[in-house]
Short mmCIF file of C-alpha atoms in Angstrom, two decimals:
data_model
loop_
_atom_site.label_atom_id
_atom_site.label_comp_id
_atom_site.label_asym_id
_atom_site.label_seq_id
_atom_site.Cartn_x
_atom_site.Cartn_y
_atom_site.Cartn_z
CA UNK W 1 -79.61 117.45 43.26
CA UNK W 2 -77.59 116.10 46.01
CA UNK W 3 -79.02 115.52 44.49
CA UNK W 4 -79.09 119.22 45.30
CA UNK W 5 -82.81 119.23 45.02
CA UNK W 6 -84.91 122.30 45.68
CA UNK W 7 -88.51 121.91 46.80
CA UNK W 8 -90.74 120.44 44.10
CA UNK W 9 -92.66 122.78 41.87
CA UNK W 10 -96.40 123.03 41.49
CA UNK W 11 -97.39 124.82 44.69
CA UNK W 12 -98.16 128.51 44.29
CA UNK W 13 -100.03 131.41 45.82
CA UNK W 14 -103.79 131.67 45.36
CA UNK W 15 -104.47 132.16 41.64
CA UNK W 16 -105.08 135.70 40.40
CA UNK W 17 -107.99 136.53 38.13
CA UNK W 18 -107.71 135.59 34.47
CA UNK W 19 -106.00 132.56 32.88
CA UNK W 20 -104.49 131.34 36.16
CA UNK W 21 -107.90 131.37 37.84
CA UNK W 22 -109.56 129.54 34.94
CA UNK W 23 -106.87 126.86 34.84
CA UNK W 24 -106.92 126.51 38.64
CA UNK W 25 -110.68 125.93 38.62
CA UNK W 26 -110.35 123.38 35.80
CA UNK W 27 -107.64 121.49 37.71
CA UNK W 28 -109.71 121.47 40.91
CA UNK W 29 -112.65 119.91 39.06
CA UNK W 30 -110.50 117.25 37.38
CA UNK W 31 -108.88 116.35 40.70
CA UNK W 32 -112.22 116.18 42.48
CA UNK W 33 -113.73 113.92 39.79
CA UNK W 34 -110.65 111.66 39.75
CA UNK W 35 -110.63 111.32 43.54
CA UNK W 36 -114.36 110.59 43.67
CA UNK W 37 -114.15 107.79 41.08
CA UNK W 38 -110.85 105.85 41.04
CA UNK W 39 -111.97 103.89 37.96
CA UNK W 40 -112.96 106.89 35.86
CA UNK W 41 -111.31 107.30 32.47
CA UNK W 42 -111.33 110.89 31.23
CA UNK W 43 -112.41 111.77 27.72
CA UNK W 44 -112.50 115.17 26.00
CA UNK W 45 -109.37 116.43 27.75
CA UNK W 46 -107.75 117.70 24.57
CA UNK W 47 -109.95 120.82 24.58
CA UNK W 48 -108.37 121.78 27.90
CA UNK W 49 -104.86 121.26 26.49
CA UNK W 50 -105.25 123.81 23.68
CA UNK W 51 -107.52 126.15 25.64
CA UNK W 52 -106.06 129.71 25.38
CA UNK W 53 -105.91 130.05 29.18
CA UNK W 54 -104.00 126.75 29.52
CA UNK W 55 -101.46 127.79 26.89
CA UNK W 56 -100.95 131.22 28.51
CA UNK W 57 -100.30 129.64 31.91
CA UNK W 58 -98.06 127.00 30.31
CA UNK W 59 -96.00 129.68 28.55
CA UNK W 60 -95.68 131.67 31.79
CA UNK W 61 -94.31 128.57 33.53
CA UNK W 62 -91.84 127.86 30.73
CA UNK W 63 -90.71 131.50 30.66
CA UNK W 64 -90.23 131.45 34.44
CA UNK W 65 -87.87 128.46 34.39
CA UNK W 66 -84.10 128.90 34.29
CA UNK W 67 -84.11 126.78 31.11
CA UNK W 68 -85.90 129.61 29.28
CA UNK W 69 -82.47 130.87 28.23
CA UNK W 70 -81.58 127.55 26.58
CA UNK W 71 -82.68 126.92 22.98
CA UNK W 72 -83.88 123.61 21.55
CA UNK W 73 -83.00 122.20 18.12
CA UNK W 74 -84.71 125.16 16.39
CA UNK W 75 -82.37 127.63 18.11
CA UNK W 76 -85.21 129.68 19.65
CA UNK W 77 -85.21 130.86 23.24
CA UNK W 78 -88.14 132.32 25.16
CA UNK W 79 -86.59 135.79 24.79
CA UNK W 80 -86.47 135.36 20.99
CA UNK W 81 -90.18 134.54 20.92
CA UNK W 82 -91.05 137.49 23.14
CA UNK W 83 -88.95 139.97 21.13
CA UNK W 84 -89.23 138.72 17.54
CA UNK W 85 -92.47 136.76 17.23
CA UNK W 86 -94.63 138.02 20.06
CA UNK W 87 -96.24 135.76 22.63
CA UNK W 88 -99.88 136.17 21.45
CA UNK W 89 -99.00 135.30 17.86
CA UNK W 90 -96.80 132.38 18.96
CA UNK W 91 -99.56 130.92 21.14
CA UNK W 92 -102.23 131.46 18.47
CA UNK W 93 -100.14 129.53 15.94
CA UNK W 94 -99.44 126.79 18.48
CA UNK W 95 -103.12 126.53 19.40
CA UNK W 96 -104.15 126.27 15.73
CA UNK W 97 -101.65 123.49 15.04
CA UNK W 98 -102.86 121.57 18.10
CA UNK W 99 -106.51 122.04 17.20
CA UNK W 100 -105.98 120.98 13.58
CA UNK W 101 -103.83 118.00 14.58
CA UNK W 102 -100.78 119.21 12.66
CA UNK W 103 -98.55 119.75 15.71
CA UNK W 104 -95.49 117.47 15.75
CA UNK W 105 -92.83 117.67 18.47
CA UNK W 106 -89.23 118.08 17.31
CA UNK W 107 -86.33 115.95 18.62
CA UNK W 108 -84.84 117.07 21.92
CA UNK W 109 -81.36 118.58 21.90
CA UNK W 110 -79.12 116.33 23.96
CA UNK W 111 -76.55 117.75 26.33
CA UNK W 112 -74.20 115.84 28.57
CA UNK W 113 -73.93 117.41 32.02
CA UNK W 114 -71.86 116.36 35.06
CA UNK W 115 -73.55 114.13 37.59
CA UNK W 116 -73.75 115.68 41.08
CA UNK W 117 -71.18 114.69 43.65
CA UNK W 118 -68.03 115.37 41.68
CA UNK W 119 -67.77 111.79 40.37
CA UNK W 120 -66.71 113.01 36.93
CA UNK W 121 -69.47 111.00 35.26
CA UNK W 122 -71.96 112.56 32.85
CA UNK W 123 -75.70 112.18 32.40
CA UNK W 124 -77.96 113.01 29.49
CA UNK W 125 -80.23 116.04 29.53
CA UNK W 126 -82.83 116.49 26.80
CA UNK W 127 -83.77 120.05 25.86
CA UNK W 128 -87.07 120.37 23.94
CA UNK W 129 -87.93 123.38 21.79
CA UNK W 130 -89.87 126.20 23.45
CA UNK W 131 -93.04 125.19 21.56
CA UNK W 132 -92.70 121.61 22.77
CA UNK W 133 -92.06 122.80 26.32
CA UNK W 134 -95.24 124.87 26.26
CA UNK W 135 -97.33 121.94 25.01
CA UNK W 136 -95.76 119.63 27.58
CA UNK W 137 -96.52 122.18 30.31
CA UNK W 138 -100.13 122.37 29.06
CA UNK W 139 -100.41 118.57 29.15
CA UNK W 140 -99.03 118.54 32.67
CA UNK W 141 -101.55 121.16 33.81
CA UNK W 142 -104.35 118.87 32.60
CA UNK W 143 -102.98 115.45 33.57
CA UNK W 144 -101.33 116.17 36.93
CA UNK W 145 -104.52 116.77 38.97
CA UNK W 146 -105.97 113.52 37.62
CA UNK W 147 -102.99 111.32 38.47
CA UNK W 148 -102.34 113.07 41.78
CA UNK W 149 -105.62 111.57 42.95
CA UNK W 150 -104.06 108.11 42.51
CA UNK W 151 -100.47 108.69 43.66
CA UNK W 152 -99.63 107.14 47.01
CA UNK W 153 -98.10 108.98 49.99
CA UNK W 154 -94.84 107.01 49.67
CA UNK W 155 -93.89 108.99 46.52
CA UNK W 156 -92.28 112.41 47.03
CA UNK W 157 -90.36 113.36 43.89
CA UNK W 158 -91.59 116.04 41.47
CA UNK W 159 -95.01 116.27 43.05
CA UNK W 160 -96.71 119.51 44.11
CA UNK W 161 -96.20 120.61 47.72
CA UNK W 162 -93.80 117.71 48.42
CA UNK W 163 -90.06 117.87 48.79
CA UNK W 164 -87.01 115.77 49.53
CA UNK W 165 -87.18 116.66 53.22
CA UNK W 166 -90.55 114.94 53.51
CA UNK W 167 -88.99 111.73 52.24
CA UNK W 168 -86.10 112.03 54.70
CA UNK W 169 -88.54 112.73 57.57
CA UNK W 170 -90.50 109.60 56.61
CA UNK W 171 -87.33 107.48 56.74
CA UNK W 172 -86.40 109.02 60.08
CA UNK W 173 -89.82 108.19 61.51
CA UNK W 174 -89.79 104.60 60.22
CA UNK W 175 -86.23 103.98 61.41
CA UNK W 176 -87.19 105.22 64.87
CA UNK W 177 -90.02 102.68 64.90
CA UNK W 178 -87.91 99.61 64.15
CA UNK W 179 -87.66 99.65 60.34
CA UNK W 180 -83.89 99.33 60.34
CA UNK W 181 -83.07 96.94 57.54
CA UNK W 182 -82.84 98.88 54.29
CA UNK W 183 -82.85 98.03 50.61
CA UNK W 184 -80.92 100.99 49.18
CA UNK W 185 -82.00 100.64 45.54
CA UNK W 186 -80.52 102.07 42.36
CA UNK W 187 -82.27 101.65 38.99
CA UNK W 188 -79.98 101.56 35.98
CA UNK W 189 -80.65 104.49 33.61
CA UNK W 190 -84.28 104.65 34.74
CA UNK W 191 -85.44 107.61 32.64
CA UNK W 192 -83.64 106.28 29.55
CA UNK W 193 -84.85 102.69 29.84
CA UNK W 194 -88.48 102.77 30.95
CA UNK W 195 -90.77 101.01 28.46
CA UNK W 196 -93.00 103.23 26.31
CA UNK W 197 -95.74 100.62 26.19
CA UNK W 198 -95.70 100.31 29.99
CA UNK W 199 -95.88 104.10 30.33
CA UNK W 200 -98.79 104.44 27.92
CA UNK W 201 -100.66 101.50 29.47
CA UNK W 202 -100.59 103.28 32.81
CA UNK W 203 -101.72 106.58 31.27
CA UNK W 204 -104.61 104.78 29.53
CA UNK W 205 -105.95 103.64 32.89
CA UNK W 206 -107.07 107.22 33.47
CA UNK W 207 -107.09 108.85 30.02
CA UNK W 208 -109.49 107.81 27.28
CA UNK W 209 -108.99 110.80 24.96
CA UNK W 210 -107.07 109.43 21.96
CA UNK W 211 -105.72 112.84 20.98
CA UNK W 212 -104.10 113.29 24.40
CA UNK W 213 -102.68 109.76 24.28
CA UNK W 214 -101.32 110.40 20.78
CA UNK W 215 -99.67 113.62 21.98
CA UNK W 216 -98.02 111.88 24.94
CA UNK W 217 -96.80 109.12 22.62
CA UNK W 218 -95.47 111.68 20.12
CA UNK W 219 -93.31 113.26 22.83
CA UNK W 220 -91.98 109.85 23.87
CA UNK W 221 -91.09 109.05 20.24
CA UNK W 222 -89.78 112.51 19.28
CA UNK W 223 -86.16 111.40 19.03
CA UNK W 224 -82.85 112.95 20.08
CA UNK W 225 -80.32 115.23 18.38
CA UNK W 226 -76.95 114.43 19.97
CA UNK W 227 -74.16 116.92 20.66
CA UNK W 228 -72.42 115.51 17.58
CA UNK W 229 -75.42 116.39 15.41
CA UNK W 230 -76.67 112.82 15.01
CA UNK W 231 -80.41 112.10 15.02
CA UNK W 232 -81.61 108.96 16.77
CA UNK W 233 -85.03 107.49 17.48
CA UNK W 234 -86.25 106.94 21.04
CA UNK W 235 -87.66 103.45 21.48
CA UNK W 236 -87.56 103.57 25.29
CA UNK W 237 -87.31 106.20 27.99
CA UNK W 238 -88.57 109.70 28.60
CA UNK W 239 -85.88 112.41 28.30
CA UNK W 240 -84.69 114.07 31.50
CA UNK W 241 -85.25 117.78 31.04
CA UNK W 242 -88.75 117.51 29.59
CA UNK W 243 -91.48 119.15 31.67
CA UNK W 244 -93.79 116.17 31.25
CA UNK W 245 -91.17 113.48 31.91
CA UNK W 246 -91.23 113.41 35.75
CA UNK W 247 -95.04 113.16 35.84
CA UNK W 248 -95.16 110.36 33.26
CA UNK W 249 -92.34 108.53 35.02
CA UNK W 250 -94.21 108.76 38.33
CA UNK W 251 -97.30 107.35 36.60
CA UNK W 252 -95.26 104.32 35.51
CA UNK W 253 -93.56 103.86 38.90
CA UNK W 254 -96.98 103.78 40.53
CA UNK W 255 -96.84 100.05 39.70
CA UNK W 256 -94.01 99.61 42.20
CA UNK W 257 -95.65 101.88 44.78
CA UNK W 258 -98.88 99.87 44.61
CA UNK W 259 -97.04 96.55 44.91
CA UNK W 260 -95.09 97.60 48.01
CA UNK W 261 -97.69 99.82 49.65
CA UNK W 262 -100.73 97.69 48.83
CA UNK W 263 -100.63 95.77 52.15
CA UNK W 264 -100.94 99.13 53.98
CA UNK W 265 -104.19 100.00 52.21
CA UNK W 266 -107.59 99.30 53.80
CA UNK W 267 -108.12 95.53 53.96
CA UNK W 268 -104.41 94.82 53.44
CA UNK W 269 -102.26 92.53 55.58
CA UNK W 270 -100.50 95.51 57.23
CA UNK W 271 -103.35 98.02 57.28
CA UNK W 272 -103.56 98.40 61.07
CA UNK W 273 -101.08 98.58 63.92
CA UNK W 274 -102.45 95.37 65.45
CA UNK W 275 -102.04 93.49 62.16
CA UNK W 276 -98.43 94.63 61.89
CA UNK W 277 -97.73 93.60 65.49
CA UNK W 278 -99.24 90.13 64.90
CA UNK W 279 -97.10 89.66 61.79
CA UNK W 280 -93.92 90.42 63.71
CA UNK W 281 -94.87 88.04 66.53
CA UNK W 282 -95.16 85.32 63.92
CA UNK W 283 -91.73 86.21 62.52
CA UNK W 284 -93.19 87.85 59.42
CA UNK W 285 -91.77 91.16 58.19
CA UNK W 286 -93.45 94.48 57.62
CA UNK W 287 -92.08 97.01 55.17
CA UNK W 288 -92.55 100.47 53.77
CA UNK W 289 -91.07 102.17 50.72
CA UNK W 290 -90.00 105.79 50.31
CA UNK W 291 -89.52 106.93 46.70
CA UNK W 292 -88.25 110.13 45.11
CA UNK W 293 -88.66 109.70 41.32
CA UNK W 294 -86.21 106.91 40.39
CA UNK W 295 -84.49 106.88 43.80
CA UNK W 296 -86.10 104.71 46.43
CA UNK W 297 -85.45 102.77 49.60
CA UNK W 298 -87.44 99.97 51.17
CA UNK W 299 -87.32 99.88 54.98
CA UNK W 300 -88.04 96.54 56.63
CA UNK W 301 -89.00 95.63 60.17
CA UNK W 302 -87.60 92.11 60.01
CA UNK W 303 -84.33 90.50 58.94
CA UNK W 304 -81.77 90.71 56.17
CA UNK W 305 -83.31 87.66 54.48
CA UNK W 306 -86.65 89.45 54.37
CA UNK W 307 -85.02 92.34 52.50
CA UNK W 308 -83.36 89.94 50.04
CA UNK W 309 -86.74 88.33 49.31
CA UNK W 310 -88.27 91.76 48.68
CA UNK W 311 -85.37 92.62 46.40
CA UNK W 312 -86.32 89.73 44.11
CA UNK W 313 -89.97 90.79 44.09
CA UNK W 314 -89.03 94.35 43.22
CA UNK W 315 -86.77 93.19 40.40
CA UNK W 316 -89.72 91.33 38.85
CA UNK W 317 -92.03 94.35 39.14
CA UNK W 318 -89.42 96.64 37.56
CA UNK W 319 -88.81 94.16 34.73
CA UNK W 320 -92.40 94.76 33.63
CA UNK W 321 -91.46 98.43 33.17
CA UNK W 322 -88.31 97.61 31.22
CA UNK W 323 -86.15 98.54 34.22
CA UNK W 324 -83.58 96.69 36.29
CA UNK W 325 -81.79 97.24 39.57
CA UNK W 326 -78.10 97.99 39.36
CA UNK W 327 -76.28 94.98 40.89
CA UNK W 328 -73.30 97.15 41.81
CA UNK W 329 -75.20 100.04 43.42
CA UNK W 330 -78.18 98.30 45.02
CA UNK W 331 -77.32 97.16 48.54
CA UNK W 332 -78.89 95.73 51.65
CA UNK W 333 -77.72 97.55 54.78
CA UNK W 334 -78.66 97.85 58.41
CA UNK W 335 -79.38 101.42 59.43
CA UNK W 336 -76.54 101.26 61.96
CA UNK W 337 -74.17 100.98 58.96
CA UNK W 338 -75.64 104.16 57.40
CA UNK W 339 -76.82 104.79 53.85
CA UNK W 340 -77.11 107.84 51.60
CA UNK W 341 -80.37 109.16 50.19
CA UNK W 342 -81.04 112.48 48.43
CA UNK W 343 -77.76 113.97 49.61
CA UNK W 344 -78.22 112.94 53.25
CA UNK W 345 -76.49 110.19 55.23
CA UNK W 346 -78.91 108.40 57.54
CA UNK W 347 -77.65 106.31 60.45
CA UNK W 348 -78.95 104.67 63.62
CA UNK W 349 -76.41 105.31 66.36
CA UNK W 350 -75.98 105.75 70.10
CA UNK W 351 -76.34 109.25 71.44
CA UNK W 352 -73.04 110.41 72.90
CA UNK W 353 -72.87 110.03 76.66
CA UNK W 354 -75.98 107.84 76.89
CA UNK W 355 -77.12 104.30 76.18
CA UNK W 356 -79.98 105.53 73.97
CA UNK W 357 -79.96 104.90 70.22
CA UNK W 358 -81.54 107.28 67.70
CA UNK W 359 -81.79 107.80 63.95
CA UNK W 360 -79.60 110.71 62.85
CA UNK W 361 -79.52 112.56 59.54
CA UNK W 362 -76.13 113.89 58.44
CA UNK W 363 -74.89 115.47 55.22
CA UNK W 364 -73.50 112.86 52.82
CA UNK W 365 -69.81 113.08 51.93
CA UNK W 366 -70.69 113.24 48.25
CA UNK W 367 -72.78 116.39 48.75
CA UNK W 368 -69.91 118.03 50.66
CA UNK W 369 -67.44 117.15 47.89
CA UNK W 370 -69.83 118.57 45.32
CA UNK W 371 -70.20 121.98 46.97
CA UNK W 372 -66.45 122.19 47.63
CA UNK W 373 -65.81 121.53 43.93
CA UNK W 374 -68.08 124.44 43.01
CA UNK W 375 -66.33 126.72 45.51
CA UNK W 376 -62.89 125.75 44.20
CA UNK W 377 -63.98 126.48 40.63
CA UNK W 378 -64.95 130.03 41.64
CA UNK W 379 -61.96 130.82 43.83
CA UNK W 380 -58.92 129.71 41.86
CA UNK W 381 -55.80 131.65 42.86
CA UNK W 382 -55.31 132.92 39.32
CA UNK W 383 -58.97 133.84 38.81
CA UNK W 384 -59.48 137.27 37.25
CA UNK W 385 -63.22 137.43 37.90
CA UNK W 386 -64.47 140.56 39.59
CA UNK W 387 -64.63 139.94 43.35
CA UNK W 388 -68.21 141.19 43.60
CA UNK W 389 -69.30 138.67 40.95
CA UNK W 390 -67.45 135.87 42.75
CA UNK W 391 -69.08 136.75 46.07
CA UNK W 392 -72.57 136.88 44.52
CA UNK W 393 -72.17 133.40 43.05
CA UNK W 394 -70.56 131.98 46.20
CA UNK W 395 -73.40 133.37 48.31
CA UNK W 396 -76.01 131.88 45.99
CA UNK W 397 -74.39 128.44 46.17
CA UNK W 398 -73.92 128.45 49.94
CA UNK W 399 -77.37 129.86 50.76
CA UNK W 400 -79.07 127.25 48.59
CA UNK W 401 -76.91 124.46 49.99
CA UNK W 402 -77.45 125.54 53.61
CA UNK W 403 -81.19 125.88 53.04
CA UNK W 404 -81.35 122.30 51.80
CA UNK W 405 -79.22 120.80 54.58
CA UNK W 406 -80.13 122.98 57.58
CA UNK W 407 -82.45 120.27 58.95
CA UNK W 408 -79.60 117.73 59.26
CA UNK W 409 -76.98 117.37 62.00
CA UNK W 410 -74.98 120.02 60.18
CA UNK W 411 -73.58 122.58 62.63
CA UNK W 412 -70.04 121.18 62.53
CA UNK W 413 -70.15 120.70 58.74
CA UNK W 414 -71.32 124.29 58.22
CA UNK W 415 -68.45 125.53 60.40
CA UNK W 416 -65.90 123.48 58.43
CA UNK W 417 -67.33 124.74 55.14
CA UNK W 418 -67.25 128.33 56.41
CA UNK W 419 -63.53 127.98 57.20
CA UNK W 420 -62.94 126.37 53.81
CA UNK W 421 -64.61 129.10 51.74
CA UNK W 422 -63.06 131.89 53.83
CA UNK W 423 -59.56 130.47 53.25
CA UNK W 424 -60.23 130.07 49.51
CA UNK W 425 -61.33 133.68 49.14
CA UNK W 426 -58.41 135.01 51.20
CA UNK W 427 -55.85 133.00 49.23
CA UNK W 428 -57.37 134.24 45.98
CA UNK W 429 -57.06 137.85 47.19
CA UNK W 430 -53.51 137.34 48.43
CA UNK W 431 -52.46 135.98 45.04
CA UNK W 432 -54.34 138.63 43.09
CA UNK W 433 -53.07 141.65 45.07
CA UNK W 434 -49.69 140.19 46.17
CA UNK W 435 -50.71 140.56 49.79
CA UNK W 436 -48.85 139.07 52.72
CA UNK W 437 -50.63 137.95 55.88
CA UNK W 438 -50.10 141.31 57.58
CA UNK W 439 -51.88 142.97 54.62
CA UNK W 440 -54.82 140.65 55.10
CA UNK W 441 -55.01 141.48 58.80
CA UNK W 442 -54.78 145.22 58.14
CA UNK W 443 -57.61 145.17 55.60
CA UNK W 444 -59.94 142.63 57.21
CA UNK W 445 -59.82 143.45 60.91
CA UNK W 446 -61.46 146.26 62.84
CA UNK W 447 -59.46 148.63 65.09
CA UNK W 448 -60.60 146.40 67.96
CA UNK W 449 -58.96 143.39 66.28
CA UNK W 450 -62.17 141.64 65.15
CA UNK W 451 -62.29 140.01 61.73
CA UNK W 452 -64.56 141.52 59.06
CA UNK W 453 -66.13 139.51 56.25
CA UNK W 454 -64.51 139.84 52.78
CA UNK W 455 -66.71 142.16 50.72
CA UNK W 456 -66.87 144.11 47.47
CA UNK W 457 -69.36 146.63 46.09
CA UNK W 458 -71.48 146.26 49.21
CA UNK W 459 -71.65 142.45 48.86
CA UNK W 460 -70.37 140.53 51.88
CA UNK W 461 -69.32 136.88 51.92
CA UNK W 462 -72.17 134.79 53.33
CA UNK W 463 -71.42 133.18 56.70
CA UNK W 464 -72.83 129.66 56.38
CA UNK W 465 -71.80 128.84 59.96
CA UNK W 466 -74.43 131.33 61.19
CA UNK W 467 -77.32 129.39 59.61
CA UNK W 468 -79.48 127.96 62.43
CA UNK W 469 -80.10 124.19 62.46
CA UNK W 470 -83.81 123.40 62.74
CA UNK W 471 -85.84 120.19 62.95
CA UNK W 472 -87.98 119.49 59.90
CA UNK W 473 -91.62 118.95 60.78
CA UNK W 474 -92.81 115.47 59.80
CA UNK W 475 -96.02 115.74 57.77
CA UNK W 476 -96.73 112.10 56.97
CA UNK W 477 -100.07 111.56 55.22
CA UNK W 478 -101.25 115.11 55.91
CA UNK W 479 -99.54 116.72 52.90
CA UNK W 480 -102.30 118.36 50.84
CA UNK W 481 -102.50 118.90 47.10
CA UNK W 482 -102.96 122.37 45.59
CA UNK W 483 -106.52 121.38 44.66
CA UNK W 484 -107.63 120.38 48.17
CA UNK W 485 -106.57 123.63 49.84
CA UNK W 486 -109.27 125.85 51.41
CA UNK W 487 -109.43 128.20 48.40
CA UNK W 488 -110.61 125.23 46.32
CA UNK W 489 -113.13 123.88 48.82
#
């Protein structure tokens, strides 16, 4: 993602009859029970995990992911299972092994992929086998509605019906209301370093079923097969790429959310507007955190020293999870200096031509570099790719990118990017067909002298400059869960 993050998964249309309906009803009950009793520990969950309906829905989700084409260490893809083994037989075998207790997850296949932003650095991605993905998806179907009842509104990453734009809108709202000192935090190798014991301790607060706990632990300890073919044990961390990993990581990071958000809860020192006003009159700070998985910022209505004090507190809380803040990348900034979060650059600045100051959301330079790198890779002058194929891929990239950033102050950036991609395509065509500029004008202008979009096989180059800029609606604490929607009432 600029992290080029699409909206989080989990939200879907009303469930059809059959397995989806059964699983949806089960999730609604678990969520209702968890919300009604915050101290309840759930037993007998394992039956739900290997229930035929749960496994069918889990397989459908795995098959619907783009990663379905990627094999794990056993070399099997979803298509191989569908064509060679058959889904019913595969799920029956998987269910039997779960029920008998003989199921053992295999090591994840490690791949090194480029980090977003064109920095040239790589990050690890763990690819489980299809069987392991299905079981992880089944576990998530059972555990997510329970833990969602506990998750706080300050957490936005990899949660149903929440997205990066909600986090940005929260920052915008807080910055507008005086929270202008920012701890821009970076956790070193968060997913690789988080303590297994800390993770499992948090899961145990809600889950009593030993078979479910053993299954979660087995996935944490499954090991890694590197690109060089070397097997290694996993003593810490939860592999990025696993379906269950984001949920389990959020469960662990709830410790930090509770520490920072606790004063906002009923009975806390910052629970009401009047309490927060009194604190500020006494020179005491108020703060609020906004977290998206391992990326988070703490916004403070106070002074730089207040942020530094909070930084030390946060470091101690994270140490209990086996995590540490990156000294080089964690910074304290005033919002007037700007900071980057989830691909956006956020800054408090004076509106042109007035004396009024506002919080603005721009597109971060790193996100612009990243999309330009992708465009360059597709439009090299010596590229021999079919033009129609190039245009399809360019359009996919630009539509997705524009969709993500259309709520920022992006009109000028979209126009610059439109000129950039148009020039890249034209130069590629000029090189490929040995055109001169007059050839370009003859082929790409109408008799009236107006420019036409480059096209091939009925596919026209997407005009990103035509994408309208819209304000994202702030939802605050009103974001529902899939199990509190009217169809589950």
